[in-house]
């Protein structure tokens, strides 16, 4: 290995000084503590910021129509909070009506519990539940305490009497107004903050850029646009999805005879902002009422079917159609965020969990210090496909590697997968081997897992071979030609693929052999061990049109030249090619001609596509150049040295 290559490979083994994570963790802990203990301040502010994100597009559209900024802001905010007020009033009235009607459902509940009790054994859980419900019903139905027997010796217990004094009008008004002061004040504060944020949106944006991102205007501007578009789109599209869910739900419950159907539809609209848990909570009370209001079971079954049908339609039809509601969060991140924000800010935090977490992910995407937010909560893969494949091979898990490969092969051909993912993964492994970061056992495990992966993909290779035969009958595929993956027909060709210097080279050679076979050629595989001096004559070289040797280690030029010379002496009619596997081939293409002359090979390739194309192309083998001048020079030098020794004085 050259000194330059050694520096390249060794650079990964030097532990660079990494900044301490403790200040960041301490700052995060302090921020969480501030958000928790000062939630009375930050919670309204967070609601106001999210409402600003949601109303900003509305204000922009009103301004495009020609409305000035101030009237556009006032109209947007007034319409939003008027809608919220009407919504809250309707919900409050419906809830009070439900509370008044609950005792009327008691008899139906008792009857159904008795029916279940009769269907089960005496010692069953439902039997005990039925007895419990009966006792509760008995206690609730008592309007007054039972009279004590008059013949007893014990005297009746004295009755406790509490004297109430009539409240003054001012005290009564205070008792009514005091509980409302807090919510009304918070609502008013939110309205004022939203109005000023919408009026001063551009000024606030400029101040934020000057505060945190003046040195990188491009990144800061992109972060603000990303956060605003994601959060605003999520809130708007989720509201549309929830409305398309809540209105049919209310109509269906009304048809089924469920009381207060409008209430449950409106609550479903709100609760579906809570990820995963919200739809379940929204379904519990209507199902309980369906169990309570009718003596039979049909209403309960129809209600459950209604919820299932609406969930299926919403998740599989409405949400994919409104694809803008996607947030870029992983499902697990949404659940964890819901738990965290619910602990931090209660039910309101639960509703705000998703948009707040979206803001954190955007922050992590554009600010390097907070990159871990995107890694933890984002839905984008954190490993490149080649790194993921190498990690699975290193872990000795070819099954998962095969599953990941099959997912990619749904959109790619096998040669594309090998060229863009598998060979680069082997290059990562070779780099770790060269810098001694991999043990012999790990190297053997990676090579063995790689061979298993290639064997598992043989079925896909066979399918592509059949498709290739059909394509050859119909003519060349223009799409393949445009993508650069069009390979020549291998009919009548016989190719021997050999690993260059190690087990990983053997895996790459097996991939090349599989690609050549897909093109209709007869392909054989040999190991790097077969190239050793005592084994090379045993290679099956007879009838081969091409012999190709692959090297993952780029510093294998001398070894490749030695192999080419020996193979050309053994099979002068076969074309001998060398593959130096590379991921970046832009700077290597101009060196092909020089390498061909130095190695005396018939062709040199740097990718599996070029290697397969050269292996299957027509051409004659180049004769091996004579090396007599070097031999004469060495003999002459040797004789001159002998003469000097003879002339030397004793």
Coordinates of C-alpha atoms in Angstrom, one line a residue:
X1 CA 0.0 0.0 0.0
X2 CA 1.4 3.4 -1.0
X3 CA 2.1 6.1 1.6
X4 CA -0.7 8.3 0.3
X5 CA -3.2 5.4 0.4
X6 CA -2.0 4.5 3.9
X7 CA -2.7 8.1 5.0
X8 CA -6.2 7.8 3.4
X9 CA -7.1 4.6 5.1
X10 CA -5.4 5.5 8.3
X11 CA -7.2 8.7 8.7
X12 CA -10.3 7.0 9.9
X13 CA -8.4 5.3 12.8
X14 CA -7.2 8.5 14.4
X15 CA -9.5 9.6 17.1
X16 CA -10.2 13.2 16.4
X17 CA -11.0 15.5 19.3
X18 CA -14.8 15.7 19.6
X19 CA -16.5 18.5 21.4
X20 CA -18.0 17.6 24.7
X21 CA -21.7 16.8 24.7
X22 CA -22.2 17.8 28.3
X23 CA -22.9 21.5 27.7
X24 CA -25.6 20.6 25.2
X25 CA -27.2 18.1 27.5
X26 CA -27.1 20.6 30.4
X27 CA -28.7 23.3 28.2
X28 CA -31.4 20.8 27.2
X29 CA -32.1 19.9 30.8
X30 CA -32.3 23.6 31.8
X31 CA -34.6 24.3 28.8
X32 CA -37.0 21.5 29.8
X33 CA -37.0 22.7 33.4
X34 CA -37.8 26.2 32.3
X35 CA -40.6 25.0 30.0
X36 CA -42.1 22.9 32.8
X37 CA -42.0 25.5 35.7
X38 CA -42.9 28.5 33.5
X39 CA -45.6 26.7 31.5
X40 CA -48.1 29.4 32.4
X41 CA -46.0 31.7 30.2
X42 CA -44.7 29.4 27.4
X43 CA -47.9 27.4 26.8
X44 CA -50.0 30.4 25.6
X45 CA -46.9 31.6 23.6
X46 CA -46.6 28.2 21.9
X47 CA -50.3 28.2 21.0
X48 CA -50.0 31.7 19.6
X49 CA -46.9 30.8 17.5
X50 CA -48.7 27.7 16.0
X51 CA -51.8 29.7 15.3
X52 CA -49.6 32.3 13.6
X53 CA -48.2 29.5 11.4
X54 CA -51.7 28.3 10.6
X55 CA -53.1 31.8 9.8
X56 CA -50.2 33.2 7.9
X57 CA -51.3 31.6 4.6
X58 CA -54.8 32.9 5.1
X59 CA -53.5 36.5 5.7
X60 CA -51.2 36.1 2.6
X61 CA -54.2 35.1 0.4
X62 CA -56.3 38.0 1.7
X63 CA -53.6 40.4 0.9
X64 CA -53.3 39.0 -2.6
X65 CA -57.0 39.8 -3.1
X66 CA -56.2 43.4 -2.3
X67 CA -57.1 43.7 1.4
X68 CA -54.6 45.8 3.5
X69 CA -52.5 44.1 6.1
X70 CA -54.4 45.3 9.2
X71 CA -57.9 44.3 8.0
X72 CA -56.5 41.0 6.7
X73 CA -55.1 40.2 10.0
X74 CA -58.1 41.3 12.0
X75 CA -60.5 39.3 9.7
X76 CA -58.4 36.2 9.9
X77 CA -57.9 36.2 13.7
X78 CA -61.6 37.2 14.3
X79 CA -62.9 34.4 12.1
X80 CA -60.5 31.8 13.7
X81 CA -61.4 32.7 17.2
X82 CA -65.1 33.1 16.5
X83 CA -65.1 29.6 15.1
X84 CA -63.3 28.3 18.1
X85 CA -65.7 30.1 20.4
X86 CA -68.8 28.6 18.7
X87 CA -67.2 25.2 18.7
X88 CA -66.4 25.4 22.4
X89 CA -70.0 26.7 23.2
X90 CA -71.6 23.8 21.3
X91 CA -69.3 21.3 23.0
X92 CA -70.1 22.7 26.5
X93 CA -73.9 22.5 25.8
X94 CA -73.7 19.0 24.5
X95 CA -71.6 17.9 27.5
X96 CA -74.1 19.3 29.9
X97 CA -76.9 17.5 28.1
X98 CA -75.0 14.2 28.2
X99 CA -74.6 14.6 32.0
X100 CA -78.3 15.2 32.5
X101 CA -79.2 12.1 30.4
X102 CA -76.8 9.6 32.0
X103 CA -79.2 8.3 34.6
X104 CA -81.7 7.3 31.9
X105 CA -79.3 4.8 30.5
X106 CA -78.9 2.9 33.8
X107 CA -81.6 0.3 33.2
X108 CA -80.2 -0.7 29.8
X109 CA -76.7 -1.2 31.3
X110 CA -78.1 -3.3 34.1
X111 CA -80.1 -5.5 31.7
X112 CA -77.1 -6.1 29.4
X113 CA -74.9 -7.0 32.4
X114 CA -77.5 -9.5 33.5
X115 CA -77.7 -11.0 30.1
X116 CA -74.0 -11.4 30.0
X117 CA -74.1 -12.8 33.5
X118 CA -76.6 -15.5 32.6
X119 CA -74.5 -16.5 29.6
X120 CA -71.5 -17.0 31.7
X121 CA -70.7 -19.1 34.8
X122 CA -71.4 -18.0 38.3
X123 CA -67.7 -17.5 39.1
X124 CA -66.9 -15.5 35.9
X125 CA -65.5 -12.0 35.9
X126 CA -68.7 -10.7 34.2
X127 CA -70.8 -12.2 37.0
X128 CA -68.8 -10.3 39.6
X129 CA -69.0 -7.2 37.4
X130 CA -72.8 -7.6 37.2
X131 CA -73.2 -7.8 40.9
X132 CA -71.1 -4.7 41.3
X133 CA -73.2 -2.8 38.8
X134 CA -76.4 -3.9 40.6
X135 CA -75.1 -2.7 43.9
X136 CA -74.1 0.6 42.4
X137 CA -77.6 0.9 40.8
X138 CA -79.2 0.1 44.1
X139 CA -77.2 2.8 45.9
X140 CA -78.0 5.4 43.2
X141 CA -81.7 4.6 43.3
X142 CA -82.1 5.3 47.0
X143 CA -83.7 8.7 47.3
X144 CA -83.5 8.7 51.2
X145 CA -81.9 6.7 53.9
X146 CA -83.8 3.7 55.2
X147 CA -85.8 4.1 58.5
X148 CA -84.3 2.6 61.5
X149 CA -86.4 -0.1 63.3
X150 CA -88.4 1.4 66.2
X151 CA -88.0 -1.6 68.5
X152 CA -84.3 -1.4 68.7
X153 CA -82.4 -0.4 71.8
X154 CA -80.3 2.1 70.0
X155 CA -81.6 5.6 69.8
X156 CA -81.7 7.2 66.4
X157 CA -78.7 9.1 65.3
X158 CA -78.9 12.9 65.4
X159 CA -79.1 14.6 62.0
X160 CA -76.4 17.1 61.1
X161 CA -77.8 20.5 60.2
X162 CA -75.8 23.0 58.2
X163 CA -77.0 26.6 58.2
X164 CA -76.5 28.5 54.9
X165 CA -76.5 32.2 54.9
X166 CA -77.7 33.8 51.6
X167 CA -74.8 35.2 49.5
X168 CA -74.7 38.8 48.6
X169 CA -74.9 39.6 44.9
X170 CA -71.3 40.7 44.7
X171 CA -70.0 37.5 46.3
X172 CA -72.2 35.4 44.0
X173 CA -70.9 37.3 41.0
X174 CA -67.3 36.8 42.3
X175 CA -67.8 33.1 42.6
X176 CA -69.0 32.9 39.1
X177 CA -66.4 35.2 37.5
X178 CA -63.3 34.0 39.3
X179 CA -63.0 30.6 37.6
X180 CA -63.5 32.3 34.2
X181 CA -60.9 35.0 34.7
X182 CA -57.9 32.7 34.1
X183 CA -59.1 31.1 30.8
X184 CA -60.4 34.4 29.5
X185 CA -57.2 36.2 30.2
X186 CA -55.2 33.5 28.6
X187 CA -57.4 33.5 25.5
X188 CA -57.1 37.3 25.3
X189 CA -53.4 37.1 25.6
X190 CA -53.2 34.6 22.8
X191 CA -55.4 36.7 20.5
X192 CA -53.2 39.8 21.1
X193 CA -49.9 37.8 20.5
X194 CA -51.3 36.3 17.3
X195 CA -52.4 39.7 16.0
X196 CA -49.0 41.3 16.7
X197 CA -47.1 38.3 15.3
X198 CA -49.1 38.4 12.1
X199 CA -48.6 42.2 11.8
X200 CA -44.9 42.1 12.5
X201 CA -44.1 38.7 10.9
X202 CA -41.4 40.0 8.5
X203 CA -39.8 42.1 11.2
X204 CA -39.8 39.2 13.6
X205 CA -38.3 37.0 10.9
X206 CA -35.5 39.5 10.3
X207 CA -34.8 39.9 14.0
X208 CA -34.6 36.1 14.3
X209 CA -32.2 35.9 11.4
X210 CA -30.0 38.6 12.9
X211 CA -30.0 36.9 16.3
X212 CA -29.2 33.3 15.3
X213 CA -28.2 33.2 11.7
X214 CA -26.7 36.4 10.4
X215 CA -23.5 34.6 9.4
X216 CA -25.5 32.1 7.2
X217 CA -28.5 33.8 5.7
X218 CA -29.1 31.0 3.3
X219 CA -29.4 28.3 5.9
X220 CA -31.5 30.4 8.3
X221 CA -33.9 31.5 5.6
X222 CA -34.3 27.9 4.5
X223 CA -34.9 26.8 8.1
X224 CA -37.6 29.4 8.6
X225 CA -39.4 28.5 5.3
X226 CA -39.1 24.8 6.1
X227 CA -40.6 25.2 9.6
X228 CA -43.4 27.5 8.4
X229 CA -44.4 25.4 5.5
X230 CA -44.3 22.1 7.4
X231 CA -46.2 23.3 10.5
X232 CA -48.7 25.4 8.5
X233 CA -49.3 22.6 6.0
X234 CA -49.6 20.0 8.8
X235 CA -52.2 22.1 10.8
X236 CA -54.3 22.9 7.7
X237 CA -54.3 19.5 6.1
X238 CA -54.8 17.7 9.5
X239 CA -57.8 20.0 10.1
X240 CA -59.2 19.1 6.6
X241 CA -58.7 15.4 7.3
X242 CA -60.3 15.7 10.7
X243 CA -63.3 17.5 9.3
X244 CA -63.8 14.9 6.6
X245 CA -63.8 12.4 9.5
X246 CA -65.9 14.2 12.0
X247 CA -68.8 15.3 9.8
X248 CA -69.5 11.7 8.5
X249 CA -69.1 10.4 12.0
X250 CA -71.7 12.8 13.4
X251 CA -74.1 12.0 10.6
X252 CA -73.6 8.2 11.0
X253 CA -74.1 8.4 14.8
X254 CA -77.2 10.4 14.3
X255 CA -78.6 7.8 12.0
X256 CA -77.9 5.1 14.4
X257 CA -79.6 7.0 17.2
X258 CA -76.6 7.8 19.4
X259 CA -77.4 10.8 21.6
X260 CA -75.5 14.0 21.1
X261 CA -74.0 12.9 17.8
X262 CA -72.9 16.4 17.0
X263 CA -70.8 16.4 20.1
X264 CA -68.9 13.2 19.3
X265 CA -68.2 14.4 15.8
X266 CA -66.8 17.7 17.0
X267 CA -64.7 16.0 19.7
X268 CA -63.4 13.6 17.1
X269 CA -62.2 16.6 15.0
X270 CA -60.2 17.9 18.0
X271 CA -59.0 14.6 19.4
X272 CA -57.6 13.4 16.0
X273 CA -54.9 16.1 16.4
X274 CA -53.6 13.8 19.1
X275 CA -51.6 11.1 17.2
X276 CA -52.7 7.5 17.5
X277 CA -54.4 7.9 20.9
X278 CA -56.9 10.6 19.9
X279 CA -59.1 8.4 17.6
X280 CA -59.3 5.8 20.3
X281 CA -60.4 8.3 22.9
X282 CA -62.9 9.7 20.4
X283 CA -64.5 6.3 19.9
X284 CA -64.8 5.3 23.6
X285 CA -67.7 7.4 24.7
X286 CA -69.9 6.8 21.6
X287 CA -69.3 3.1 21.9
X288 CA -70.3 3.3 25.6
X289 CA -73.5 5.2 24.7
X290 CA -74.3 2.6 22.0
X291 CA -74.0 0.0 24.7
X292 CA -76.3 2.0 26.9
X293 CA -79.1 3.5 24.9
X294 CA -80.5 0.4 23.2
X295 CA -81.4 -2.9 24.8
X296 CA -80.0 -5.0 22.0
X297 CA -76.5 -5.3 20.6
X298 CA -77.0 -4.3 17.0
X299 CA -76.4 -0.5 17.7
X300 CA -73.1 -1.3 19.4
X301 CA -71.9 -3.4 16.4
X302 CA -73.0 -0.8 13.9
X303 CA -71.3 1.9 15.8
X304 CA -68.0 0.0 15.9
X305 CA -68.3 -0.8 12.2
X306 CA -68.8 3.0 11.5
X307 CA -65.6 3.9 13.4
X308 CA -63.6 1.1 11.6
X309 CA -64.9 2.2 8.2
X310 CA -64.1 5.9 8.7
X311 CA -60.6 5.0 10.0
X312 CA -59.9 2.9 7.0
X313 CA -61.1 5.6 4.6
X314 CA -59.3 8.4 6.4
X315 CA -56.0 6.6 6.7
X316 CA -55.9 5.0 3.2
X317 CA -57.8 7.4 1.0
X318 CA -58.1 10.9 2.5
X319 CA -54.6 11.2 4.1
X320 CA -52.7 9.9 1.1
X321 CA -54.6 12.2 -1.1
X322 CA -53.7 15.2 1.1
X323 CA -50.1 14.1 1.2
X324 CA -49.0 17.5 2.5
X325 CA -50.1 16.5 6.0
X326 CA -47.0 14.4 6.3
X327 CA -44.7 15.8 8.9
X328 CA -41.4 14.1 8.4
X329 CA -41.6 12.4 11.8
X330 CA -41.2 8.7 12.4
X331 CA -44.2 6.9 14.0
X332 CA -42.2 6.1 17.2
X333 CA -41.1 9.7 17.4
X334 CA -44.8 10.9 17.3
X335 CA -45.7 8.6 20.2
X336 CA -42.7 9.6 22.3
X337 CA -43.3 13.3 21.6
X338 CA -46.9 12.9 22.6
X339 CA -45.9 11.4 25.9
X340 CA -43.2 14.1 26.6
X341 CA -45.4 17.1 25.8
X342 CA -48.3 15.6 27.7
X343 CA -46.1 15.3 30.7
X344 CA -44.7 18.8 30.2
X345 CA -47.9 20.8 29.5
X346 CA -50.8 18.4 30.0
X347 CA -53.7 17.9 27.6
X348 CA -52.8 21.0 25.6
X349 CA -49.3 19.8 25.2
X350 CA -50.7 16.5 23.9
X351 CA -52.6 18.3 21.1
X352 CA -49.5 20.5 20.3
X353 CA -47.0 17.6 20.4
X354 CA -46.7 16.9 16.7
X355 CA -46.3 20.5 15.4
X356 CA -43.8 21.3 18.2
X357 CA -41.8 18.2 17.4
X358 CA -41.8 19.2 13.8
X359 CA -40.2 22.5 14.7
X360 CA -37.5 20.6 16.6
X361 CA -36.8 18.3 13.6
X362 CA -36.5 21.4 11.3
X363 CA -34.1 22.9 13.9
X364 CA -32.0 19.7 13.8
X365 CA -32.0 19.7 10.1
X366 CA -30.5 23.2 9.7
X367 CA -28.6 23.7 12.9
X368 CA -25.6 21.3 13.4
X369 CA -25.7 21.6 17.2
X370 CA -29.2 20.1 17.2
X371 CA -28.7 17.5 14.5
X372 CA -29.6 14.8 17.0
X373 CA -33.2 16.0 16.9
X374 CA -33.5 15.0 13.2
X375 CA -31.7 11.7 13.9
X376 CA -34.0 10.8 16.8
X377 CA -37.3 12.0 15.4
X378 CA -37.0 12.2 11.6
X379 CA -38.3 9.6 9.2
X380 CA -35.4 9.9 6.8
X381 CA -32.9 7.1 6.8
X382 CA -29.9 8.0 8.9
X383 CA -27.6 5.6 7.1
X384 CA -26.9 5.5 3.4
X385 CA -28.0 2.3 1.7
X386 CA -24.3 1.2 1.3
X387 CA -23.7 1.9 5.0
X388 CA -26.8 0.0 6.0
X389 CA -25.8 -3.0 3.9
X390 CA -22.3 -3.0 5.2
X391 CA -23.6 -2.8 8.8
X392 CA -25.9 -5.8 8.2
X393 CA -23.1 -7.8 6.6
X394 CA -20.8 -6.9 9.5
X395 CA -23.5 -8.0 12.0
X396 CA -23.8 -11.4 10.1
X397 CA -27.4 -10.8 9.2
X398 CA -27.7 -11.5 5.4
X399 CA -31.5 -12.1 5.8
X400 CA -32.2 -8.4 6.7
X401 CA -29.7 -7.4 4.0
X402 CA -31.6 -9.4 1.5
X403 CA -34.9 -7.8 2.6
X404 CA -33.5 -4.3 2.2
X405 CA -32.0 -5.3 -1.2
X406 CA -35.4 -6.7 -2.4
X407 CA -37.1 -3.4 -1.4
X408 CA -34.6 -1.5 -3.6
X409 CA -34.8 -4.0 -6.4
X410 CA -38.5 -3.3 -6.8
X411 CA -37.4 0.0 -8.5
X412 CA -33.9 -1.0 -9.7
X413 CA -32.2 -3.7 -11.7
X414 CA -29.7 -6.0 -10.1
X415 CA -26.8 -4.4 -11.8
X416 CA -27.9 -1.0 -10.5
X417 CA -28.1 -2.3 -6.9
X418 CA -24.7 -3.9 -7.2
X419 CA -23.2 -0.8 -8.7
X420 CA -24.6 1.8 -6.4
X421 CA -25.0 -0.1 -3.1
X422 CA -23.3 -3.5 -2.9
X423 CA -19.9 -2.7 -4.3
X424 CA -19.6 0.6 -2.3
X425 CA -20.5 -1.5 0.8
X426 CA -17.6 -3.9 0.0
X427 CA -15.4 -0.8 -0.5
X428 CA -16.2 0.3 3.0
X429 CA -15.4 -3.1 4.3
X430 CA -12.1 -3.1 2.4
X431 CA -11.2 0.3 3.8
X432 CA -11.8 -1.0 7.4
X433 CA -9.7 -4.1 6.6
X434 CA -6.9 -2.0 5.3
X435 CA -6.7 0.2 8.3
X436 CA -6.9 -2.8 10.6
X437 CA -10.3 -1.8 12.1
X438 CA -11.7 -5.3 11.3
X439 CA -10.7 -8.5 12.8
X440 CA -10.1 -11.7 10.8
X441 CA -13.3 -13.1 12.2
X442 CA -15.3 -10.1 11.2
X443 CA -13.7 -10.2 7.7
X444 CA -14.8 -13.8 7.3
X445 CA -18.3 -13.0 8.5
X446 CA -18.7 -10.1 6.1
X447 CA -17.5 -12.3 3.2
X448 CA -19.7 -15.2 4.2
X449 CA -22.8 -12.9 4.5
X450 CA -22.0 -11.3 1.2
X451 CA -22.0 -14.7 -0.5
X452 CA -25.3 -15.6 1.1
X453 CA -26.7 -12.3 -0.1
X454 CA -25.7 -13.0 -3.7
X455 CA -27.2 -16.5 -3.4
X456 CA -30.4 -15.1 -2.0
X457 CA -30.7 -12.8 -5.0
X458 CA -30.3 -15.6 -7.5
X459 CA -34.0 -15.9 -7.9
X460 CA -34.3 -12.2 -8.9
X461 CA -31.3 -12.7 -11.3
X462 CA -33.1 -15.6 -12.9
X463 CA -36.2 -13.4 -13.4
X464 CA -34.1 -10.6 -14.9
X465 CA -32.4 -13.2 -17.2
X466 CA -35.8 -14.2 -18.6
X467 CA -36.8 -10.6 -19.1
X468 CA -33.5 -10.0 -20.9
X469 CA -34.3 -12.8 -23.3
X470 CA -37.7 -11.3 -24.0
X471 CA -36.2 -7.9 -24.5
X472 CA -33.6 -9.2 -26.9
X473 CA -36.4 -10.8 -28.9
X474 CA -38.3 -7.5 -29.0
X475 CA -35.3 -5.2 -29.5
X476 CA -33.2 -2.9 -27.2
X477 CA -34.8 -1.1 -24.3
X478 CA -34.5 2.7 -24.8
X479 CA -34.8 3.3 -21.0
X480 CA -31.8 1.2 -20.2
X481 CA -29.8 3.0 -22.9
X482 CA -30.7 6.3 -21.4
X483 CA -29.7 5.2 -17.9
X484 CA -26.4 3.8 -19.1
X485 CA -27.2 0.2 -18.0
X486 CA -27.7 -1.3 -21.4
X487 CA -25.3 -4.3 -21.6
X488 CA -24.4 -6.3 -24.7
X489 CA -25.9 -9.8 -25.3
X490 CA -23.7 -12.5 -23.8
X491 CA -24.8 -15.3 -26.1
X492 CA -21.8 -17.4 -27.1
X493 CA -19.5 -15.7 -24.5
X494 CA -17.7 -17.6 -21.7
X495 CA -16.4 -15.4 -18.8
X496 CA -14.4 -16.4 -15.8
X497 CA -14.7 -14.0 -12.9
X498 CA -11.9 -14.2 -10.3
X499 CA -11.4 -12.4 -7.0
X500 CA -8.1 -10.5 -6.8
X501 CA -6.5 -10.6 -3.4
X502 CA -9.0 -11.5 -0.7
X503 CA -12.3 -12.8 0.4
X504 CA -14.1 -9.5 -0.2
X505 CA -12.8 -9.6 -3.8
X506 CA -14.4 -13.0 -4.2
X507 CA -17.8 -11.6 -3.2
X508 CA -17.5 -8.8 -5.8
X509 CA -16.5 -11.4 -8.4
X510 CA -19.6 -13.4 -7.6
X511 CA -21.7 -10.3 -8.1
X512 CA -20.1 -9.7 -11.5
X513 CA -20.6 -13.3 -12.4
X514 CA -24.3 -13.1 -11.7
X515 CA -24.7 -9.9 -13.8
X516 CA -22.9 -11.6 -16.7
X517 CA -25.1 -14.6 -16.4
X518 CA -28.2 -12.4 -16.7
X519 CA -27.0 -11.2 -20.1
X520 CA -26.9 -14.8 -21.4
X521 CA -23.2 -15.6 -21.1
X522 CA -21.7 -18.7 -19.6
X523 CA -20.0 -17.4 -16.4
X524 CA -17.8 -19.2 -14.0
X525 CA -16.3 -18.1 -10.6
X526 CA -12.9 -18.6 -9.1
X527 CA -11.3 -17.6 -5.9
X528 CA -8.3 -15.4 -5.3
X529 CA -6.6 -18.6 -3.9
X530 CA -6.7 -20.1 -7.3
X531 CA -4.4 -17.4 -8.6
X532 CA -1.5 -18.5 -6.3
X533 CA 1.5 -19.9 -8.0
X534 CA 0.8 -23.5 -7.2
X535 CA -2.9 -23.3 -8.2
X536 CA -3.1 -21.0 -11.2
X537 CA -2.5 -23.8 -13.7
X538 CA -5.5 -25.6 -12.4
X539 CA -7.9 -22.8 -13.5
X540 CA -10.6 -23.9 -16.0
X541 CA -9.3 -21.6 -18.8
X542 CA -10.1 -23.7 -21.8
X543 CA -12.8 -22.1 -24.1
X544 CA -12.9 -18.8 -22.1
X545 CA -13.4 -15.7 -24.1
X546 CA -12.8 -13.4 -21.2
X547 CA -11.0 -13.7 -17.8
X548 CA -11.6 -10.8 -15.5
X549 CA -10.0 -10.2 -12.1
X550 CA -11.4 -7.6 -9.6
X551 CA -9.5 -5.7 -6.8
X552 CA -11.1 -3.7 -4.1
X553 CA -7.7 -2.5 -2.9
X554 CA -6.6 0.2 -5.2
X555 CA -2.9 -0.4 -4.5
X556 CA -2.9 -3.8 -6.3
X557 CA -1.3 -2.6 -9.6
X558 CA 1.9 -4.7 -9.3
X559 CA -0.1 -7.8 -8.3
X560 CA -2.5 -7.3 -11.1
X561 CA 0.3 -7.0 -13.7
X562 CA 1.8 -10.2 -12.5
X563 CA -1.6 -12.0 -12.8
X564 CA -2.2 -10.6 -16.3
X565 CA 1.2 -11.9 -17.5
X566 CA 0.7 -15.4 -16.1
X567 CA -2.8 -15.7 -17.5
X568 CA -1.8 -14.5 -20.9
X569 CA 0.9 -17.1 -21.1
X570 CA -1.7 -19.8 -20.0
X571 CA -4.5 -18.7 -22.3
X572 CA -3.2 -16.4 -25.1
X573 CA -6.6 -16.3 -26.9
X574 CA -8.7 -15.0 -24.0
X575 CA -9.2 -11.4 -23.2
X576 CA -7.7 -10.6 -19.8
X577 CA -9.3 -7.7 -17.9
X578 CA -8.8 -6.0 -14.6
X579 CA -11.4 -4.2 -12.4
X580 CA -10.3 -1.7 -9.8
X581 CA -13.6 -1.3 -8.0
X582 CA -14.3 2.4 -7.3
X583 CA -17.2 4.4 -6.1
X584 CA -15.9 7.7 -7.5
X585 CA -15.0 7.2 -11.1
X586 CA -14.8 10.7 -12.4
X587 CA -11.1 11.2 -11.9
X588 CA -10.2 7.6 -13.0
X589 CA -11.6 7.3 -16.5
X590 CA -8.7 9.3 -18.1
X591 CA -6.2 6.8 -16.5
X592 CA -7.7 3.8 -18.3
X593 CA -5.3 3.9 -21.3
X594 CA -2.2 4.3 -19.1
X595 CA -3.3 1.4 -16.9
X596 CA -3.9 -0.8 -19.8
X597 CA -0.4 -0.2 -21.1
X598 CA 1.2 -0.6 -17.7
X599 CA -0.7 -3.8 -16.8
X600 CA -0.7 -5.1 -20.4
X601 CA -4.3 -6.0 -19.9
X602 CA -6.9 -6.0 -22.7
X603 CA -9.2 -3.7 -20.7
X604 CA -9.5 -2.0 -17.4
X605 CA -12.8 -1.1 -15.7
X606 CA -13.9 0.7 -12.5
X607 CA -17.5 -0.3 -12.1
X608 CA -19.6 -3.4 -12.5
X609 CA -21.4 -2.0 -15.5
X610 CA -18.1 -1.3 -17.4
X611 CA -16.7 -4.6 -16.3
X612 CA -19.8 -6.5 -17.6
X613 CA -19.8 -4.5 -20.8
X614 CA -16.1 -5.1 -21.5
X615 CA -16.4 -8.8 -20.6
X616 CA -19.2 -9.3 -23.2
X617 CA -17.8 -7.1 -25.9
X618 CA -16.2 -8.3 -29.1
X619 CA -12.4 -8.0 -29.4
X620 CA -9.2 -9.9 -29.8
X621 CA -6.6 -10.5 -27.1
X622 CA -3.5 -8.4 -27.1
X623 CA -0.3 -10.3 -27.3
X624 CA 2.0 -10.2 -24.4
X625 CA 5.0 -7.9 -24.9
X626 CA 8.4 -9.4 -24.7
X627 CA 10.7 -8.5 -21.8
X628 CA 14.1 -9.5 -23.3
X629 CA 15.7 -6.1 -22.8
X630 CA 15.1 -6.2 -19.1
X631 CA 16.6 -9.7 -18.9
X632 CA 19.7 -8.7 -21.0
X633 CA 20.1 -5.7 -18.9
X634 CA 20.0 -7.7 -15.7
X635 CA 22.5 -10.3 -17.2
X636 CA 24.8 -7.5 -18.3
X637 CA 24.6 -5.9 -14.9
X638 CA 25.3 -9.3 -13.2
X639 CA 28.4 -9.9 -15.5
X640 CA 29.7 -6.4 -14.9
X641 CA 29.5 -6.9 -11.2
X642 CA 31.4 -10.3 -11.4
X643 CA 34.2 -8.6 -13.5
X644 CA 34.5 -5.9 -10.9
X645 CA 34.9 -8.5 -8.2
X646 CA 37.6 -10.4 -10.2
X647 CA 39.6 -7.2 -10.8
X648 CA 39.4 -6.1 -7.2
X649 CA 42.7 -6.6 -5.3
X650 CA 43.0 -9.5 -2.9

